CSV table of C-alpha atoms and ligand atoms in Angstrom, one decimal:
chain,number,residue,atom,x,y,z
A,1,MET,CA,34.8,-33.8,21.8
A,2,THR,CA,33.7,-34.7,25.0
A,3,SER,CA,29.2,-34.9,25.9
A,4,THR,CA,29.6,-31.5,28.4
A,5,GLY,CA,32.0,-29.4,25.0
A,6,PHE,CA,29.6,-31.4,22.2
A,7,LYS,CA,25.8,-30.0,24.6
A,8,TRP,CA,27.6,-26.6,24.8
A,9,LEU,CA,28.4,-26.2,21.7
A,10,LEU,CA,24.4,-27.4,21.1
A,11,VAL,CA,23.8,-24.6,23.4
A,12,THR,CA,26.1,-21.7,21.8
A,13,CYS,CA,24.5,-22.5,18.2
A,14,LEU,CA,21.0,-22.6,19.4
A,15,LEU,CA,21.3,-18.9,21.3
A,16,LEU,CA,22.8,-17.7,18.2
A,17,VAL,CA,20.1,-18.6,16.2
A,18,VAL,CA,17.4,-16.8,19.0
A,19,VAL,CA,19.5,-14.1,18.7
A,20,ALA,CA,19.4,-14.2,14.5
A,21,VAL,CA,15.9,-13.9,14.5
A,22,ALA,CA,15.0,-11.6,17.3
A,23,ASP,CA,17.4,-10.0,14.5
A,24,ALA,CA,14.7,-9.9,12.2
A,25,GLN,CA,12.1,-9.2,13.7
A,26,LEU,CA,10.7,-6.0,14.2
A,27,THR,CA,9.1,-4.5,17.0
A,28,GLU,CA,6.9,-1.0,17.5
A,29,SER,CA,9.3,-0.2,19.9
A,30,PHE,CA,12.5,0.0,18.4
A,31,TYR,CA,13.1,3.5,18.2
A,32,ALA,CA,12.4,4.2,21.8
A,33,SER,CA,15.9,4.5,23.1
A,34,LYS,CA,16.7,5.5,19.9
A,35,CYS,CA,15.2,7.8,19.0
A,36,PRO,CA,11.7,8.0,21.4
A,37,SER,CA,9.7,11.2,18.9
A,38,GLY,CA,10.8,10.0,15.6
A,39,PRO,CA,7.5,8.2,15.3
A,40,ALA,CA,5.3,11.5,16.7
A,41,LYS,CA,7.2,13.4,14.7
A,42,VAL,CA,6.0,11.2,11.7
A,43,ARG,CA,2.1,11.8,13.0
A,44,GLU,CA,2.8,15.6,13.3
A,45,VAL,CA,4.7,16.6,9.8
A,46,ILE,CA,2.1,13.3,7.9
A,47,LYS,CA,-0.8,15.7,9.7
A,48,THR,CA,0.1,19.0,8.6
A,49,TRP,CA,0.2,17.9,5.0
A,50,ILE,CA,-2.8,16.4,5.2
A,51,THR,CA,-4.3,19.8,6.7
A,52,LYS,CA,-3.8,21.6,3.6
A,53,ASP,CA,-4.7,19.1,0.9
A,54,ARG,CA,-6.2,15.8,2.1
A,55,THR,CA,-5.7,13.8,-1.3
A,56,LEU,CA,-2.2,13.5,-0.1
A,57,ALA,CA,-3.5,10.3,2.5
A,58,PRO,CA,-4.2,7.7,-0.3
A,59,ALA,CA,-1.4,8.7,-2.1
A,60,LEU,CA,1.0,8.6,1.1
A,61,LEU,CA,-0.8,4.7,2.1
A,62,ARG,CA,-0.2,3.8,-1.7
A,63,LEU,CA,3.8,4.8,-1.7
A,64,HIS,CA,4.2,1.9,1.0
A,65,PHE,CA,2.1,-1.0,-0.9
A,66,HIS,CA,4.2,-0.3,-3.6
A,67,ASP,CA,7.0,-0.5,-1.8
A,68,CYS,CA,6.2,-3.4,-0.5
A,69,PHE,CA,5.5,-5.4,-3.6
A,70,VAL,CA,8.9,-4.7,-4.9
A,71,ARG,CA,12.2,-6.2,-3.5
A,72,GLY,CA,10.5,-6.2,-0.4
A,73,CYS,CA,9.6,-2.7,2.1
A,74,ASP,CA,12.7,-1.3,2.0
A,75,ALA,CA,12.2,1.8,0.4
A,76,SER,CA,13.9,1.5,-3.2
A,77,VAL,CA,10.1,3.0,-4.2
A,78,LEU,CA,11.8,5.9,-2.9
A,79,LEU,CA,14.8,5.8,-5.0
A,80,ASP,CA,15.8,7.9,-8.0
A,81,GLY,CA,17.1,7.2,-10.7
A,82,ALA,CA,17.0,6.8,-14.8
A,83,ASN,CA,15.5,3.2,-14.3
A,84,SER,CA,14.3,3.3,-10.8
A,85,GLU,CA,10.6,1.8,-9.6
A,86,LYS,CA,9.7,5.5,-10.1
A,87,GLN,CA,9.6,4.8,-13.8
A,88,SER,CA,7.8,1.6,-14.5
A,89,GLY,CA,4.7,1.8,-16.3
A,90,GLY,CA,2.4,2.1,-13.2
A,91,ASN,CA,4.2,4.8,-10.8
A,92,LYS,CA,5.2,6.9,-13.6
A,93,ASN,CA,3.2,10.2,-13.6
A,94,SER,CA,0.4,7.9,-10.8
A,95,LEU,CA,2.2,7.7,-7.9
A,96,ARG,CA,2.3,11.0,-5.6
A,97,GLY,CA,3.6,12.0,-2.5
A,98,PHE,CA,7.3,11.9,-2.3
A,99,ASN,CA,7.6,15.3,-1.4
A,100,VAL,CA,5.8,14.8,1.8
A,101,ILE,CA,7.9,11.7,2.6
A,102,ASP,CA,11.5,14.0,2.0
A,103,ASP,CA,9.9,16.9,4.5
A,104,VAL,CA,9.6,13.9,7.0
A,105,LYS,CA,12.6,12.5,6.6
A,106,ALA,CA,15.0,15.7,6.5
A,107,LYS,CA,12.7,16.8,10.3
A,108,VAL,CA,12.9,13.2,11.6
A,109,GLU,CA,17.4,13.2,10.5
A,110,ALA,CA,17.0,17.1,12.3
A,111,LEU,CA,15.8,15.2,15.7
A,112,CYS,CA,18.5,11.7,15.0
A,113,PRO,CA,20.6,12.2,12.5
A,114,GLY,CA,20.9,8.8,10.4
A,115,VAL,CA,18.7,6.4,12.5
A,116,VAL,CA,15.1,6.1,11.3
A,117,SER,CA,14.8,4.1,7.8
A,118,CYS,CA,12.9,5.3,5.0
A,119,SER,CA,10.8,2.2,5.0
A,120,ASP,CA,9.7,2.7,8.1
A,121,ILE,CA,8.6,6.0,7.5
A,122,LEU,CA,6.6,5.1,4.8
A,123,ALA,CA,5.5,2.2,6.8
A,124,LEU,CA,4.1,4.8,9.5
A,125,ALA,CA,3.5,7.6,7.5
A,126,ALA,CA,1.2,5.3,5.6
A,127,ARG,CA,-1.0,4.7,8.8
A,128,ASP,CA,-0.5,8.2,10.0
A,129,ALA,CA,-2.5,9.2,6.3
A,130,ILE,CA,-5.4,7.0,7.5
A,131,LEU,CA,-5.8,7.9,10.6
A,132,GLU,CA,-6.2,11.5,9.2
A,133,MET,CA,-9.0,10.0,6.8
A,134,GLY,CA,-10.8,9.0,10.0
A,135,GLY,CA,-9.9,5.3,10.2
A,136,LYS,CA,-8.8,3.2,13.0
A,137,ASN,CA,-5.2,3.1,14.9
A,138,TRP,CA,-3.0,0.0,14.7
A,139,SER,CA,0.5,-0.5,16.3
A,140,VAL,CA,2.7,-0.3,13.1
A,141,PRO,CA,6.1,-3.0,13.9
A,142,LEU,CA,9.2,-0.9,13.1
A,143,GLY,CA,13.3,-1.4,12.6
A,144,ARG,CA,13.7,-1.8,9.2
A,145,ARG,CA,16.1,-0.9,6.8
A,146,ASP,CA,16.9,1.1,4.1
A,147,GLY,CA,17.5,-1.2,0.3
A,148,VAL,CA,20.4,0.4,-2.0
A,149,VAL,CA,18.4,-0.8,-5.8
A,150,SER,CA,15.8,-0.2,-7.2
A,151,LEU,CA,14.6,-1.3,-10.9
A,152,ALA,CA,11.7,-0.6,-13.1
A,153,SER,CA,11.6,-3.6,-14.3
A,154,GLU,CA,11.1,-5.2,-10.9
A,155,ALA,CA,8.5,-3.0,-10.0
A,156,ASN,CA,5.9,-3.6,-13.8
A,157,ALA,CA,7.1,-8.0,-13.0
A,158,ASN,CA,5.5,-7.2,-9.3
A,159,LEU,CA,2.8,-4.8,-8.6
A,160,PRO,CA,-0.6,-6.1,-9.7
A,161,SER,CA,-2.3,-4.3,-13.4
A,162,PRO,CA,-5.9,-3.2,-12.8
A,163,PHE,CA,-7.1,-5.2,-15.3
A,164,SER,CA,-6.5,-8.5,-13.5
A,165,THR,CA,-8.4,-11.5,-13.4
A,166,PHE,CA,-9.3,-13.1,-9.0
A,167,SER,CA,-6.7,-16.0,-9.9
A,168,SER,CA,-4.1,-13.4,-10.5
A,169,LEU,CA,-4.2,-11.3,-8.1
A,170,VAL,CA,-4.1,-14.4,-5.9
A,171,THR,CA,-1.2,-15.4,-7.1
A,172,SER,CA,0.8,-12.0,-7.4
A,173,PHE,CA,-0.9,-11.1,-3.4
A,174,ALA,CA,0.9,-14.9,-2.6
A,175,LYS,CA,3.7,-14.4,-3.8
A,176,LYS,CA,4.7,-11.7,-1.0
A,177,GLY,CA,2.8,-14.2,1.8
A,178,LEU,CA,-0.5,-12.4,1.7
A,179,THR,CA,-3.9,-14.3,1.9
A,180,THR,CA,-7.0,-13.9,-0.6
A,181,GLN,CA,-8.3,-12.6,2.7
A,182,ASP,CA,-5.3,-10.3,3.0
A,183,MET,CA,-5.7,-9.2,-0.7
A,184,VAL,CA,-9.5,-8.2,-0.6
A,185,VAL,CA,-9.3,-6.5,2.4
A,186,LEU,CA,-6.1,-4.4,1.3
A,187,SER,CA,-7.7,-3.4,-1.9
A,188,GLY,CA,-10.9,-1.6,0.6
A,189,SER,CA,-8.2,1.3,0.4
A,190,HIS,CA,-9.7,2.2,-2.8
A,191,THR,CA,-12.6,3.5,-1.3
A,192,VAL,CA,-10.4,6.4,-0.8
A,193,GLY,CA,-7.5,8.0,-3.8
A,194,LEU,CA,-7.6,9.3,-7.2
A,195,THR,CA,-7.5,7.7,-10.5
A,196,SER,CA,-6.8,8.4,-14.2
A,197,CYS,CA,-9.0,8.5,-17.1
A,198,ALA,CA,-6.6,6.9,-18.7
A,199,LEU,CA,-7.1,3.4,-17.1
A,200,GLN,CA,-11.0,4.1,-17.8
A,201,GLN,CA,-11.0,4.5,-22.1
A,202,THR,CA,-11.1,0.7,-22.4
A,203,ARG,CA,-13.4,0.0,-20.0
A,204,LEU,CA,-15.5,3.0,-21.9
A,205,TYR,CA,-15.0,3.1,-24.3
A,206,SER,CA,-13.4,-0.3,-26.3
A,207,PHE,CA,-14.8,-2.9,-23.9
A,208,SER,CA,-14.3,-5.4,-26.9
A,209,SER,CA,-14.8,-5.6,-30.6
A,210,SER,CA,-18.6,-6.7,-30.3
A,211,VAL,CA,-19.6,-4.4,-27.0
A,212,LYS,CA,-18.0,-0.8,-26.5
A,213,THR,CA,-18.8,-0.2,-22.4
A,214,ASP,CA,-18.0,-3.0,-19.6
A,215,PRO,CA,-21.6,-4.7,-18.7
A,216,ALA,CA,-19.9,-5.6,-15.4
A,217,LEU,CA,-21.1,-1.4,-14.9
A,218,ASP,CA,-23.9,-0.6,-13.5
A,219,PRO,CA,-25.7,1.7,-16.8
A,220,THR,CA,-25.8,5.1,-14.7
A,221,PHE,CA,-22.4,4.5,-13.0
A,222,ALA,CA,-20.8,4.0,-16.5
A,223,ALA,CA,-23.0,7.1,-17.8
A,224,SER,CA,-21.6,9.1,-14.9
A,225,LEU,CA,-17.7,7.8,-15.8
A,226,LYS,CA,-18.6,8.4,-19.2
A,227,LYS,CA,-19.2,12.4,-18.6
A,228,GLN,CA,-15.9,12.9,-16.0
A,229,CYS,CA,-13.5,10.6,-18.4
A,230,LYS,CA,-14.5,11.8,-22.4
A,231,GLN,CA,-12.8,9.8,-25.1
A,232,GLY,CA,-9.4,10.0,-25.7
A,233,ASP,CA,-8.7,11.8,-22.2
A,234,PHE,CA,-6.0,10.4,-20.5
A,235,THR,CA,-5.5,13.1,-18.0
A,236,THR,CA,-8.2,14.0,-16.1
A,237,LYS,CA,-8.1,12.0,-12.4
A,238,ILE,CA,-11.3,11.7,-10.7
A,239,LYS,CA,-12.2,10.2,-7.2
A,240,MET,CA,-12.1,6.2,-7.1
A,241,ASP,CA,-15.1,6.2,-4.8
A,242,GLN,CA,-17.6,8.2,-6.3
A,243,SER,CA,-20.3,7.7,-3.9
A,244,LYS,CA,-19.5,10.6,-1.8
A,245,PRO,CA,-17.8,14.2,-2.1
A,246,VAL,CA,-14.8,13.7,0.4
A,247,ASP,CA,-12.8,11.2,1.1
A,248,THR,CA,-13.7,9.5,4.4
A,249,TRP,CA,-12.1,6.3,5.3
A,250,ASP,CA,-15.0,3.1,5.7
A,251,PRO,CA,-15.8,0.2,4.0
A,252,ASN,CA,-18.0,1.8,1.0
A,253,TYR,CA,-15.7,0.2,-1.5
A,254,TYR,CA,-17.6,-3.2,-0.7
A,255,SER,CA,-21.1,-1.9,-1.7
A,256,ASN,CA,-19.5,-0.2,-4.4
A,257,ILE,CA,-18.7,-3.6,-6.4
A,258,ILE,CA,-21.4,-5.4,-5.1
A,259,ARG,CA,-23.2,-2.6,-6.9
A,260,GLY,CA,-20.6,-2.5,-9.9
A,261,ARG,CA,-19.9,0.7,-9.2
A,262,ALA,CA,-15.9,-0.5,-8.9
A,263,VAL,CA,-13.8,2.0,-10.9
A,264,PHE,CA,-11.3,-1.1,-12.0
A,265,THR,CA,-11.9,-4.6,-13.5
A,266,SER,CA,-9.7,-6.1,-10.7
A,267,ASP,CA,-12.1,-4.1,-8.3
A,268,ASP,CA,-14.7,-6.1,-9.8
A,269,GLN,CA,-13.2,-8.8,-10.0
A,270,LEU,CA,-13.4,-10.0,-6.3
A,271,LYS,CA,-16.8,-11.1,-6.8
A,272,ARG,CA,-16.7,-13.2,-9.4
A,273,ASN,CA,-15.5,-16.1,-6.6
A,274,PRO,CA,-16.7,-17.4,-4.3
A,275,THR,CA,-14.7,-17.0,-1.3
A,276,GLY,CA,-13.6,-13.7,-3.1
A,277,LEU,CA,-17.8,-12.4,-3.1
A,278,LYS,CA,-17.6,-14.1,0.3
A,279,ILE,CA,-14.8,-11.5,1.8
A,280,VAL,CA,-16.8,-8.4,0.1
A,281,GLN,CA,-20.2,-10.0,1.4
A,282,GLN,CA,-18.4,-9.8,5.3
A,283,MET,CA,-16.6,-6.4,4.5
A,284,ASN,CA,-19.5,-5.1,3.5
A,285,ARG,CA,-21.5,-6.1,6.5
A,286,SER,CA,-22.8,-3.7,9.5
A,287,PRO,CA,-20.9,-3.4,11.1
A,288,SER,CA,-18.2,-3.8,8.9
A,289,PRO,CA,-15.1,-5.9,10.3
A,290,PHE,CA,-13.0,-4.0,7.8
A,291,ASN,CA,-11.8,-1.5,10.2
A,292,ASP,CA,-9.8,-4.1,12.1
A,293,ASN,CA,-8.8,-6.7,9.2
A,294,PHE,CA,-7.3,-3.6,7.2
A,295,GLY,CA,-4.7,-2.8,10.4
A,296,ALA,CA,-4.3,-7.1,10.2
A,297,SER,CA,-3.9,-7.4,6.9
A,298,MET,CA,-0.9,-3.6,6.8
A,299,VAL,CA,1.5,-5.4,9.2
A,300,LYS,CA,1.5,-7.8,7.4
A,301,MET,CA,2.2,-6.8,4.5
A,302,GLY,CA,4.8,-4.6,5.8
A,303,LYS,CA,6.5,-7.4,6.6
A,304,ILE,CA,7.2,-8.6,3.2
A,305,GLY,CA,11.1,-8.7,2.5
A,306,VAL,CA,12.3,-6.5,5.1
A,307,LEU,CA,16.2,-5.8,5.9
A,308,THR,CA,16.8,-5.6,9.2
A,309,GLY,CA,19.9,-6.0,11.8
A,310,THR,CA,23.2,-5.5,9.8
A,311,GLN,CA,21.4,-5.6,6.2
A,312,GLY,CA,20.7,-2.5,3.9
A,313,GLN,CA,21.4,1.0,5.7
A,314,ILE,CA,19.8,4.2,7.0
A,315,ARG,CA,19.6,6.3,3.9
A,316,LYS,CA,20.2,10.0,5.1
A,317,LYS,CA,18.2,11.4,2.3
A,318,CYS,CA,15.5,9.1,1.0
A,319,THR,CA,15.5,9.6,-3.0
A,320,VAL,CA,19.2,8.2,-2.5
A,321,LYS,CA,21.5,5.1,-1.6
A,322,ASN,CA,24.0,6.7,1.1
B,1,HEM,C1,-5.2,-5.6,-5.4
B,1,HEM,C2,-4.3,-5.1,-6.4
B,1,HEM,C3,-4.6,-3.5,-7.2
B,1,HEM,C4,-4.6,-3.1,-7.8
B,1,HEM,C5,-4.9,-3.8,-9.0
B,1,HEM,C6,-4.8,-1.5,-7.8
B,1,HEM,C7,-4.7,-0.7,-8.4
B,1,HEM,C8,-4.5,0.4,-8.8
B,1,HEM,C9,-4.8,1.4,-9.7
B,1,HEM,C10,-4.2,1.3,-11.1
B,1,HEM,C11,-4.3,2.7,-9.4
B,1,HEM,C12,-5.1,4.6,-9.6
B,1,HEM,C13,-3.6,4.9,-10.2
B,1,HEM,C14,-3.9,5.8,-11.2
B,1,HEM,O1,-4.6,6.1,-11.9
B,1,HEM,O2,-2.7,6.9,-11.5
B,1,HEM,C15,-4.3,2.5,-7.9
B,1,HEM,C16,-5.0,2.9,-7.2
B,1,HEM,C17,-4.7,3.3,-5.5
B,1,HEM,N1,-4.3,2.3,-4.7
B,1,HEM,FE1,-4.3,0.7,-5.3
B,1,HEM,N2,-4.4,-1.3,-6.6
B,1,HEM,C18,-4.4,-2.6,-5.5
B,1,HEM,C19,-3.8,-2.8,-4.4
B,1,HEM,C20,-4.3,-1.8,-3.7
B,1,HEM,C21,-4.1,-2.2,-2.1
B,1,HEM,C22,-2.9,-3.6,-1.6
B,1,HEM,C23,-3.3,-1.1,-1.8
B,1,HEM,C24,-3.1,-0.2,0.3
B,1,HEM,C25,-2.6,-1.3,0.4
B,1,HEM,C26,-3.8,-0.2,-2.5
B,1,HEM,C27,-4.0,1.3,-2.7
B,1,HEM,C28,-4.8,2.8,-3.5
B,1,HEM,C29,-4.2,3.3,-3.3
B,1,HEM,C30,-4.5,4.4,-2.0
B,1,HEM,C31,-5.1,4.3,-4.6
B,1,HEM,C32,-5.3,5.8,-4.9
B,1,HEM,C33,-4.0,6.4,-5.0
B,1,HEM,C34,-3.8,8.1,-5.1
B,1,HEM,O3,-5.1,8.8,-5.1
B,1,HEM,O4,-2.8,8.1,-5.2
B,1,HEM,N3,-4.1,-0.3,-3.8
B,1,HEM,N4,-4.6,1.2,-7.3
């Protein structure tokens, strides 16, 4: 090959690489020509549901998290099946809001059939839910495509447990390309939402062979939790942030941790390490940098293992592959 021929080959290869990389990137304007009113329709439908039932907002935020941590943000969490992610220990009888996503999808399909992915709807719904609770806006990069595989075993292996230690939380987030800062900031989501009394039983009634109640809990707080979650109650749902009567988007989670008023061991663990403690204290400052940091970490989380370009598919219904 002549040297000019070689140069052209090199230029062509470089161009192909550039195109491939650009293809793999998400952009905020992805639907600008394909379905310009799609993202606004998502916002409108989410708003309607949350106006009727405010507790749906945290549920929608958690759906996006549980989607992204298992096989990347590919809407695998939405697929039905005997052994799908929905059936895993951490998701079954716990994840909520599937009907809201189905409704959003149906309305967006009516506008632009086969264009907007279920995974993008999850990312938009999480942001829109936070806006409804009074949080700060961020731009959602779009262009994800939907996967076709969903396995309970993968959810069990990838979703962090509420009984985790600090180091296992750091490892679990690092595996997804997220830093300790991202982990502490994203955990601030627990300033809203509900949890089952089932998860309080050990901390309240059988912490160890010698101590019944987790000493990390503020005694007044533990007594209040015991009133709401009686021994043997595995079904009642309680608010995770007990410091306010109605959920609002705020940095209260961090002051709860500092005061021994966080509902999970995994929350309490964030202050048991010098790096974690420093971030908790920063988020607890007034004014708090929580809102700005949260949007940035959500954008990072929303990029975990995404399918783009010609990968995957755009599901017609979020619960089944095409
Ligand atoms: C750091 C590791 C995390 C652990 C161990 C954890 C664990 C949990 C558990 C056990 C529940 C209660 C489930 C139930 O009782 O049914 C919960 C609820 C929730 N989590 Fe997390 N979580 C973590 C991180 C996150 C992240 C990163 C987000 C969002 C970005 C998030 C958002 C939520 C929300 C919004 C709820 C309330 C859901 C509802 O009201 O239905 N969590 N989490």
